[in-house]
Amino acid sequence: MYCFFNIPVPTDLIQPFNTSGLLAGLPSGINRNMYTFSLPAYIGWQTSPAGLAARDAFLGAAPGTSAAFLAAQPGGFVGTKQPNSYAVTEQRLAAYAESTMAGNWSSVGWKFNVGERLVYTKTSAVGNQQDLTGLFSTDPNATQYGTVFNTAGGGFLTETNSYVKLLPDLNLTLNLTNELLVRFAMSQTMARPQLSDLAPSLSYGDLRPGALNATGGNVNLKPYTSTNLDTSFEYYFGTLSYVSVAPFYKRVEDFIVTDAVQNTIPVNINTANDDPLINKAAGTATFTVQEPVNAKTATVRGIEVAGQYVFDFGVGASVNATFLSSNAQIQSNSGIQTAFAIPGLSNTKNAQLFYDHGPFEARVTWNQRDAFLLYLVNPKAGVEPVFTNKYQQVDFRVSYHVNDHWSVFADGTNVLNETIGEQGRYTNQFILYRKIGPSYDLGFRASF
């Protein structure tokens, strides 16, 4: 048997996968045993007399039932509509008006800009519905249910939605001195849902006792709207040298996250085990459906500090760091009661050394990002979060301008061979280990 499926298969169909060197950077204690199989070989066995007989035995059907079923299908297999088939159409209409004023107040120069943007959006989404009609298992201790689907599918469902947003924008710049500049900004911005999130489709994954999961879209999603307050204090002490401090505050409403909702559907039940999610008397099963929803309002506050210094002979350095916090932020090892958080929030730092003089340019860049929440709900399985671990990267670029039209360059990306890892709520919940290695490019550019 393979992966707890209940039809025995020949052991030679499953082969060990050589991970030599591939997972060398993983922490100790992570399982490195992986297996693979040849799809043509598996289909060949599945449609052989031995494979068809094994299916008959598993289903408790009379010998020859599976062979007769296969022979009756056109081409040997039934073509089905894919559950992820969808089409989304968006119609947008927008209008914008703005006004700009400038002047001096005593020795302080000022510039004021105000604007409004009115946006209308209408969405029409078409999605395929996967039609589950039955769950079965002859094993009272089954770890995987067999499924029966209506091969014609549940049909394509069309849904529509529309909304109007008024987005103001206000900016004020004060030149306190020739070197010191202060900026204030208030704005509202919106981000529309991803098109894939709008598809009114429903599909089912691996169905296990006590863990009946499905995924779906939500055409009624509203765009999330952010009210932004930004301030920047900038001091310039040379043509290209400066330091700046920029506090910010954002209030995000209707942020879109993946959440889990309960959905009870009628299905034919033929199982030997007891499952709290299945009501045999009523002929229903309760599924945890992962779908995008507009979550609660969240706030994000933080500060960005930056600086740059350039010598007269072209050598310079720049640094930038952003530190933030939020009422919708969780870390790994957090309690399971956390139900809402904004993905992607973390502190970041970067630094750069560069030379730019005459025809020659060179720069080395270092970037670091702390661990952050990638998904509030794992889109592939379960209802648990996924975190991206802390990582850093070093890149470089060198170029030489032969003349006004031609230049040659060399780039290096991830030259220190850093890796990226993903984990679940706890550090020993390994999900992904990505080792892409360094990459280098050599080329030339022409401009006329």
Coordinates of C-alpha atoms in Angstrom, one line a residue:
M1 CA 0.0 0.0 0.0
Y2 CA 1.1 3.6 -0.6
C3 CA 0.3 6.6 1.5
F4 CA -2.5 4.7 3.3
F5 CA -4.6 4.2 0.1
N6 CA -6.5 0.9 0.4
I7 CA -5.8 -0.8 -2.9
P8 CA -2.5 -2.8 -2.7
V9 CA -0.1 -2.0 -5.5
P10 CA 3.1 -3.9 -6.6
T11 CA 6.0 -2.7 -4.5
D12 CA 8.1 -2.1 -7.7
L13 CA 5.8 0.8 -8.7
I14 CA 7.1 2.8 -5.8
Q15 CA 10.8 3.8 -5.9
P16 CA 13.0 5.6 -3.4
F17 CA 13.8 9.2 -4.5
N18 CA 17.5 10.1 -4.1
T19 CA 17.7 13.2 -2.0
S20 CA 21.5 13.1 -1.6
G21 CA 22.8 16.6 -1.1
L22 CA 19.3 18.1 -1.8
L23 CA 18.3 18.4 1.9
A24 CA 21.7 18.7 3.5
G25 CA 20.9 22.1 5.1
L26 CA 17.8 20.9 7.0
P27 CA 17.8 20.7 10.7
S28 CA 18.4 17.3 12.3
G29 CA 15.3 15.2 12.9
I30 CA 13.6 16.0 9.6
N31 CA 12.5 13.0 7.6
R32 CA 14.5 12.7 4.4
N33 CA 12.9 9.6 3.0
M34 CA 10.9 10.3 -0.1
Y35 CA 9.4 8.1 -2.8
T36 CA 8.4 8.6 -6.4
F37 CA 6.6 6.6 -9.1
S38 CA 6.2 6.5 -12.9
L39 CA 2.7 7.7 -13.9
P40 CA 2.7 5.6 -17.2
A41 CA 3.7 2.5 -15.2
Y42 CA 1.0 3.1 -12.6
I43 CA -1.7 3.6 -15.2
G44 CA -0.4 0.5 -17.0
W45 CA -0.9 -1.5 -13.9
Q46 CA -4.1 0.1 -12.9
T47 CA -5.7 -0.9 -16.3
S48 CA -4.2 -4.4 -16.3
P49 CA -6.2 -7.5 -15.2
A50 CA -4.4 -7.5 -11.8
G51 CA -5.1 -3.8 -11.2
L52 CA -8.8 -4.1 -12.2
A53 CA -9.2 -7.2 -10.0
A54 CA -7.6 -5.3 -7.0
R55 CA -10.2 -2.5 -7.6
D56 CA -13.0 -5.0 -7.6
A57 CA -11.8 -6.5 -4.3
F58 CA -11.5 -3.1 -2.7
L59 CA -15.0 -2.1 -3.7
G60 CA -16.5 -5.5 -2.9
A61 CA -17.7 -5.7 -6.5
A62 CA -18.2 -8.8 -8.6
P63 CA -15.1 -9.9 -10.6
G64 CA -15.0 -8.2 -13.9
T65 CA -17.0 -5.1 -12.8
S66 CA -14.0 -2.7 -13.1
A67 CA -13.0 -4.2 -16.5
A68 CA -16.5 -3.7 -17.8
F69 CA -16.6 -0.1 -16.5
L70 CA -13.2 0.7 -18.1
A71 CA -14.2 -0.8 -21.5
A72 CA -17.4 1.3 -21.5
Q73 CA -15.5 4.6 -21.2
P74 CA -14.5 6.5 -24.4
G75 CA -10.7 6.3 -24.7
G76 CA -10.6 4.3 -21.5
F77 CA -11.0 7.3 -19.2
V78 CA -13.8 9.8 -18.5
G79 CA -12.9 13.4 -19.3
T80 CA -14.1 15.7 -16.5
K81 CA -14.2 19.5 -16.1
Q82 CA -11.4 20.6 -13.9
P83 CA -12.6 22.1 -10.6
N84 CA -10.2 25.1 -10.9
S85 CA -11.6 26.2 -14.2
Y86 CA -12.8 29.8 -14.0
A87 CA -13.2 33.1 -15.8
V88 CA -13.4 36.6 -14.2
T89 CA -14.4 39.8 -16.0
E90 CA -13.9 43.2 -14.4
Q91 CA -15.3 46.5 -15.6
R92 CA -13.8 49.6 -14.1
L93 CA -14.7 53.3 -14.3
A94 CA -12.7 55.9 -12.5
A95 CA -12.5 59.7 -12.3
Y96 CA -9.9 61.8 -10.6
A97 CA -9.6 65.5 -9.6
E98 CA -6.7 67.3 -7.9
S99 CA -5.4 70.8 -7.0
T100 CA -1.9 71.9 -6.2
M101 CA -0.9 75.1 -4.3
A102 CA 2.5 76.5 -3.3
G103 CA 3.9 79.5 -1.5
N104 CA 5.9 80.8 1.4
W105 CA 5.0 81.5 5.0
S106 CA 7.6 83.7 6.5
S107 CA 10.9 81.9 5.7
V108 CA 9.2 78.5 5.3
G109 CA 8.4 77.3 1.8
W110 CA 5.3 75.1 1.4
K111 CA 3.6 73.0 -1.2
F112 CA 0.1 71.5 -0.8
N113 CA -1.6 68.9 -3.0
V114 CA -5.1 67.5 -2.6
G115 CA -7.0 65.1 -4.8
E116 CA -10.0 62.6 -4.9
R117 CA -10.3 59.4 -6.9
L118 CA -13.8 57.9 -7.5
V119 CA -13.7 54.2 -8.6
Y120 CA -16.5 52.0 -9.7
T121 CA -15.9 48.2 -10.2
K122 CA -18.3 45.5 -11.5
T123 CA -17.2 41.9 -11.4
S124 CA -18.6 38.9 -13.1
A125 CA -17.1 35.5 -12.2
V126 CA -17.8 32.0 -13.7
G127 CA -16.5 28.9 -11.9
N128 CA -16.8 25.2 -12.1
Q129 CA -18.3 23.2 -9.2
Q130 CA -16.9 19.8 -8.4
D131 CA -19.9 17.6 -7.5
L132 CA -19.1 15.1 -4.7
T133 CA -21.9 12.5 -4.5
G134 CA -20.5 9.8 -2.3
L135 CA -17.9 8.8 0.4
F136 CA -17.1 5.2 1.0
S137 CA -14.7 3.0 3.0
T138 CA -14.8 -0.7 3.9
D139 CA -12.1 -0.3 6.5
P140 CA -13.3 0.7 10.0
N141 CA -9.8 2.3 10.6
A142 CA -9.5 4.0 7.3
T143 CA -7.1 6.9 6.9
Q144 CA -8.5 7.9 3.5
Y145 CA -12.0 7.9 2.1
G146 CA -12.9 6.8 -1.4
T147 CA -14.8 9.4 -3.3
V148 CA -17.5 9.3 -5.9
F149 CA -18.0 12.4 -8.2
N150 CA -20.6 13.3 -10.7
T151 CA -18.3 13.1 -13.8
A152 CA -20.3 15.8 -15.5
G153 CA -19.4 18.2 -12.7
G154 CA -21.8 20.5 -10.8
G155 CA -21.9 22.9 -13.8
F156 CA -20.6 26.4 -14.2
L157 CA -21.9 28.9 -11.8
T158 CA -22.0 32.7 -12.6
E159 CA -22.1 35.3 -9.9
T160 CA -21.7 39.1 -9.9
N161 CA -20.6 41.9 -7.5
S162 CA -20.1 45.6 -7.7
Y163 CA -18.7 48.4 -5.4
V164 CA -17.9 52.1 -5.4
K165 CA -14.9 53.6 -3.6
L166 CA -14.0 57.3 -3.0
L167 CA -10.3 57.6 -2.3
P168 CA -8.9 61.0 -1.0
D169 CA -5.2 62.0 -1.2
L170 CA -3.6 64.9 0.7
N171 CA 0.1 65.9 0.7
L172 CA 1.9 68.8 2.4
T173 CA 5.7 69.6 2.1
L174 CA 7.5 72.1 4.3
N175 CA 11.0 73.4 3.5
L176 CA 12.0 74.5 7.0
T177 CA 15.5 75.3 5.8
N178 CA 17.5 74.6 2.7
E179 CA 18.7 71.3 4.2
L180 CA 15.6 70.2 6.4
L181 CA 12.4 69.1 4.7
V182 CA 9.3 67.7 6.4
R183 CA 6.5 65.9 4.5
F184 CA 3.0 65.0 5.7
A185 CA 0.6 62.7 3.8
M186 CA -2.8 61.3 4.3
S187 CA -4.4 59.0 1.7
Q188 CA -6.7 56.1 1.2
T189 CA -5.8 53.3 -1.2
M190 CA -7.5 50.1 -2.1
A191 CA -6.3 46.7 -3.4
R192 CA -8.7 44.6 -5.4
P193 CA -9.0 40.8 -4.7
Q194 CA -6.9 38.4 -6.8
L195 CA -8.9 37.1 -9.7
S196 CA -8.4 33.5 -8.6
D197 CA -10.0 34.4 -5.2
L198 CA -13.2 35.6 -6.9
A199 CA -13.9 32.3 -8.8
P200 CA -17.2 30.7 -7.5
S201 CA -15.7 27.2 -7.6
L202 CA -15.5 24.4 -5.1
S203 CA -13.0 21.5 -5.1
Y204 CA -12.1 18.8 -2.7
G205 CA -8.7 17.6 -1.6
D206 CA -7.6 14.4 0.1
L207 CA -10.5 13.4 2.4
R208 CA -9.6 11.8 5.6
P209 CA -11.7 10.8 8.7
G210 CA -12.0 13.8 10.9
A211 CA -10.4 16.1 8.3
L212 CA -12.8 16.8 5.4
N213 CA -11.4 19.7 3.6
A214 CA -12.4 21.7 0.5
T215 CA -11.4 25.0 -1.2
G216 CA -13.5 27.6 -2.8
G217 CA -13.6 31.2 -4.0
N218 CA -15.8 34.2 -3.0
V219 CA -17.1 36.6 -5.6
N220 CA -18.5 38.9 -2.9
L221 CA -15.1 39.9 -1.7
K222 CA -14.7 43.6 -1.2
P223 CA -11.3 45.3 -1.9
Y224 CA -9.4 46.0 1.2
T225 CA -9.0 49.7 1.9
S226 CA -6.0 51.3 3.8
T227 CA -6.1 54.7 5.4
N228 CA -2.5 55.8 5.5
L229 CA -0.8 58.5 7.6
D230 CA 2.8 59.2 6.8
T231 CA 5.4 61.7 8.0
S232 CA 9.0 62.1 6.8
F233 CA 11.8 64.2 8.2
E234 CA 14.6 64.5 5.7
Y235 CA 18.0 66.3 6.2
Y236 CA 20.3 66.8 3.2
F237 CA 23.9 67.6 3.7
G238 CA 25.3 67.4 0.2
T239 CA 24.1 66.8 -3.3
L240 CA 23.6 63.1 -2.8
S241 CA 23.9 62.6 1.0
Y242 CA 21.0 62.6 3.4
V243 CA 19.4 61.0 6.5
S244 CA 15.7 60.5 7.0
V245 CA 13.2 59.2 9.6
A246 CA 9.7 58.3 8.5
P247 CA 7.0 57.2 11.0
F248 CA 3.9 55.7 9.5
Y249 CA 0.5 54.4 10.5
K250 CA -2.0 52.4 8.4
R251 CA -5.5 51.3 9.2
V252 CA -6.5 48.4 6.9
E253 CA -10.2 47.5 6.6
D254 CA -11.6 44.4 4.9
F255 CA -8.1 42.8 4.6
I256 CA -8.5 39.6 2.5
V257 CA -7.2 36.4 4.2
T258 CA -8.0 32.7 3.7
D259 CA -10.3 31.5 6.4
A260 CA -12.1 28.2 7.2
V261 CA -15.9 28.0 7.2
Q262 CA -18.1 25.0 7.8
N263 CA -20.3 23.6 5.0
T264 CA -22.6 20.6 5.3
I265 CA -23.5 18.9 2.0
P266 CA -25.7 15.8 1.2
V267 CA -23.7 12.8 0.0
N268 CA -24.2 9.0 -0.2
I269 CA -22.4 7.5 2.8
N270 CA -21.0 4.0 2.8
T271 CA -18.4 3.8 5.5
A272 CA -17.6 1.3 8.2
N273 CA -16.0 3.8 10.7
D274 CA -17.5 6.4 13.0
D275 CA -16.7 10.0 12.0
P276 CA -18.0 13.0 13.9
L277 CA -18.1 14.9 10.6
I278 CA -20.4 12.4 8.9
N279 CA -24.1 12.0 9.8
K280 CA -25.0 8.6 8.4
A281 CA -28.7 8.9 9.3
A282 CA -29.1 12.3 7.5
G283 CA -26.7 11.4 4.7
T284 CA -24.6 14.5 5.1
A285 CA -20.9 15.4 5.6
T286 CA -19.5 18.6 7.1
F287 CA -16.5 20.0 5.3
T288 CA -14.0 22.7 6.4
V289 CA -14.0 25.0 3.3
Q290 CA -11.0 27.2 2.9
E291 CA -12.0 30.4 1.1
P292 CA -10.9 34.0 1.0
V293 CA -12.9 36.4 3.2
N294 CA -12.8 40.0 4.2
A295 CA -11.3 39.9 7.7
K296 CA -11.4 42.3 10.6
T297 CA -9.8 45.8 10.6
A298 CA -6.1 45.8 11.4
T299 CA -3.6 48.5 12.2
V300 CA 0.0 48.6 11.2
R301 CA 2.5 51.2 12.7
G302 CA 6.2 51.5 12.3
I303 CA 9.2 53.6 11.4
E304 CA 11.6 53.7 8.5
V305 CA 15.1 55.0 8.9
A306 CA 17.5 55.6 6.0
G307 CA 20.7 57.3 5.1
Q308 CA 23.2 57.8 2.3
Y309 CA 26.7 59.3 2.1
V310 CA 28.6 59.8 -1.1
F311 CA 32.3 60.9 -1.3
D312 CA 33.4 63.3 -4.0
F313 CA 35.3 60.5 -5.9
G314 CA 32.1 58.4 -6.4
V315 CA 32.3 55.9 -3.5
G316 CA 29.2 55.8 -1.3
A317 CA 27.1 53.8 1.1
S318 CA 23.4 53.6 1.8
V319 CA 21.3 51.9 4.6
N320 CA 17.6 51.4 5.1
A321 CA 15.6 49.7 7.8
T322 CA 11.9 49.3 8.5
F323 CA 10.6 48.3 11.9
L324 CA 6.8 47.7 12.4
S325 CA 4.2 46.2 14.6
S326 CA 0.5 45.3 14.2
N327 CA -2.5 44.1 16.2
A328 CA -2.9 41.5 13.5
Q329 CA 0.6 39.9 13.6
I330 CA 1.5 36.4 14.9
Q331 CA 4.8 34.6 15.3
S332 CA 5.6 30.9 15.1
N333 CA 4.9 28.9 18.2
S334 CA 1.8 31.2 18.8
G335 CA -1.3 29.8 20.5
I336 CA -3.9 28.1 18.3
Q337 CA -6.6 30.7 19.3
T338 CA -5.2 33.2 16.9
A339 CA -7.8 33.5 14.0
F340 CA -6.7 36.6 12.1
A341 CA -3.4 38.0 11.0
I342 CA -2.0 40.0 8.1
P343 CA 0.5 37.9 6.0
G344 CA 3.8 39.5 5.0
L345 CA 4.5 41.7 8.0
S346 CA 8.1 41.7 9.2
N347 CA 11.1 44.0 9.9
T348 CA 13.5 44.5 6.9
K349 CA 17.0 45.8 6.6
N350 CA 19.3 46.5 3.6
A351 CA 22.7 48.1 3.0
Q352 CA 24.6 49.0 -0.1
L353 CA 28.1 49.9 -1.1
F354 CA 28.6 51.5 -4.5
Y355 CA 31.0 53.2 -6.8
D356 CA 29.8 55.4 -9.6
H357 CA 32.5 57.5 -11.3
G358 CA 33.1 58.0 -15.0
P359 CA 32.3 55.0 -17.2
F360 CA 32.5 52.5 -14.3
E361 CA 29.7 51.5 -11.9
A362 CA 29.8 48.8 -9.2
R363 CA 27.5 48.0 -6.2
V364 CA 27.1 45.3 -3.6
T365 CA 23.7 44.9 -1.9
W366 CA 22.7 43.1 1.3
N367 CA 19.1 42.5 2.2
Q368 CA 17.6 40.8 5.3
R369 CA 14.1 40.0 6.2
D370 CA 12.8 38.6 9.5
A371 CA 10.5 35.7 9.6
F372 CA 6.9 36.5 8.5
L373 CA 3.5 34.9 8.1
L374 CA 3.1 33.6 4.5
Y375 CA -0.4 32.1 4.8
L376 CA -2.9 32.4 7.6
V377 CA -4.3 29.1 6.3
N378 CA -2.2 26.6 4.4
P379 CA -3.7 26.6 0.9
K380 CA -2.6 23.0 0.3
A381 CA -3.8 21.2 3.4
G382 CA -5.2 21.8 6.8
V383 CA -6.2 25.0 8.6
E384 CA -2.8 25.9 10.1
P385 CA -0.6 28.9 9.2
V386 CA 2.6 28.8 7.2
F387 CA 5.7 30.9 8.0
T388 CA 8.7 31.9 5.9
N389 CA 11.8 31.8 8.0
K390 CA 14.3 34.7 8.4
Y391 CA 16.6 35.0 5.4
Q392 CA 19.2 37.3 3.8
Q393 CA 20.7 37.7 0.4
V394 CA 23.8 39.4 -1.1
D395 CA 23.8 40.6 -4.8
F396 CA 26.3 42.5 -6.9
R397 CA 26.3 44.4 -10.2
V398 CA 29.3 45.7 -12.2
S399 CA 29.0 47.7 -15.4
Y400 CA 31.3 49.6 -17.8
H401 CA 30.0 52.2 -20.3
V402 CA 32.1 51.8 -23.4
N403 CA 30.6 54.9 -24.9
D404 CA 27.2 56.7 -25.0
H405 CA 25.5 53.8 -26.7
W406 CA 27.2 50.6 -25.5
S407 CA 27.8 49.1 -22.0
V408 CA 28.8 45.7 -20.6
F409 CA 27.7 44.3 -17.3
A410 CA 28.0 41.4 -14.9
D411 CA 25.4 40.5 -12.2
G412 CA 25.5 38.1 -9.3
T413 CA 22.4 37.1 -7.3
N414 CA 22.4 35.3 -4.0
V415 CA 26.2 34.9 -4.2
L416 CA 26.5 33.5 -0.6
N417 CA 24.1 30.6 -1.5
E418 CA 21.5 31.4 1.1
T419 CA 18.4 29.2 1.4
I420 CA 14.8 29.8 2.2
G421 CA 12.7 27.7 4.5
E422 CA 9.0 27.5 5.4
Q423 CA 7.5 25.9 8.5
G424 CA 4.2 25.5 10.2
R425 CA 3.1 26.9 13.5
Y426 CA 6.0 25.1 15.3
T427 CA 9.7 25.0 14.3
N428 CA 9.6 21.2 13.8
Q429 CA 6.8 21.4 11.3
F430 CA 8.9 21.3 8.1
I431 CA 7.1 22.5 5.0
L432 CA 9.6 23.7 2.4
Y433 CA 13.3 24.0 1.9
R434 CA 14.4 26.0 -1.2
K435 CA 18.0 26.1 -2.3
I436 CA 18.3 27.9 -5.6
G437 CA 22.0 28.6 -5.4
P438 CA 23.8 31.7 -6.8
S439 CA 23.3 32.9 -10.3
Y440 CA 25.4 35.0 -12.5
D441 CA 24.7 37.0 -15.7
L442 CA 27.1 38.6 -18.2
G443 CA 25.8 40.7 -21.0
F444 CA 25.8 44.0 -22.9
R445 CA 23.3 46.8 -23.5
A446 CA 22.8 49.1 -26.4
S447 CA 20.8 52.4 -26.6
F448 CA 20.3 54.6 -29.6

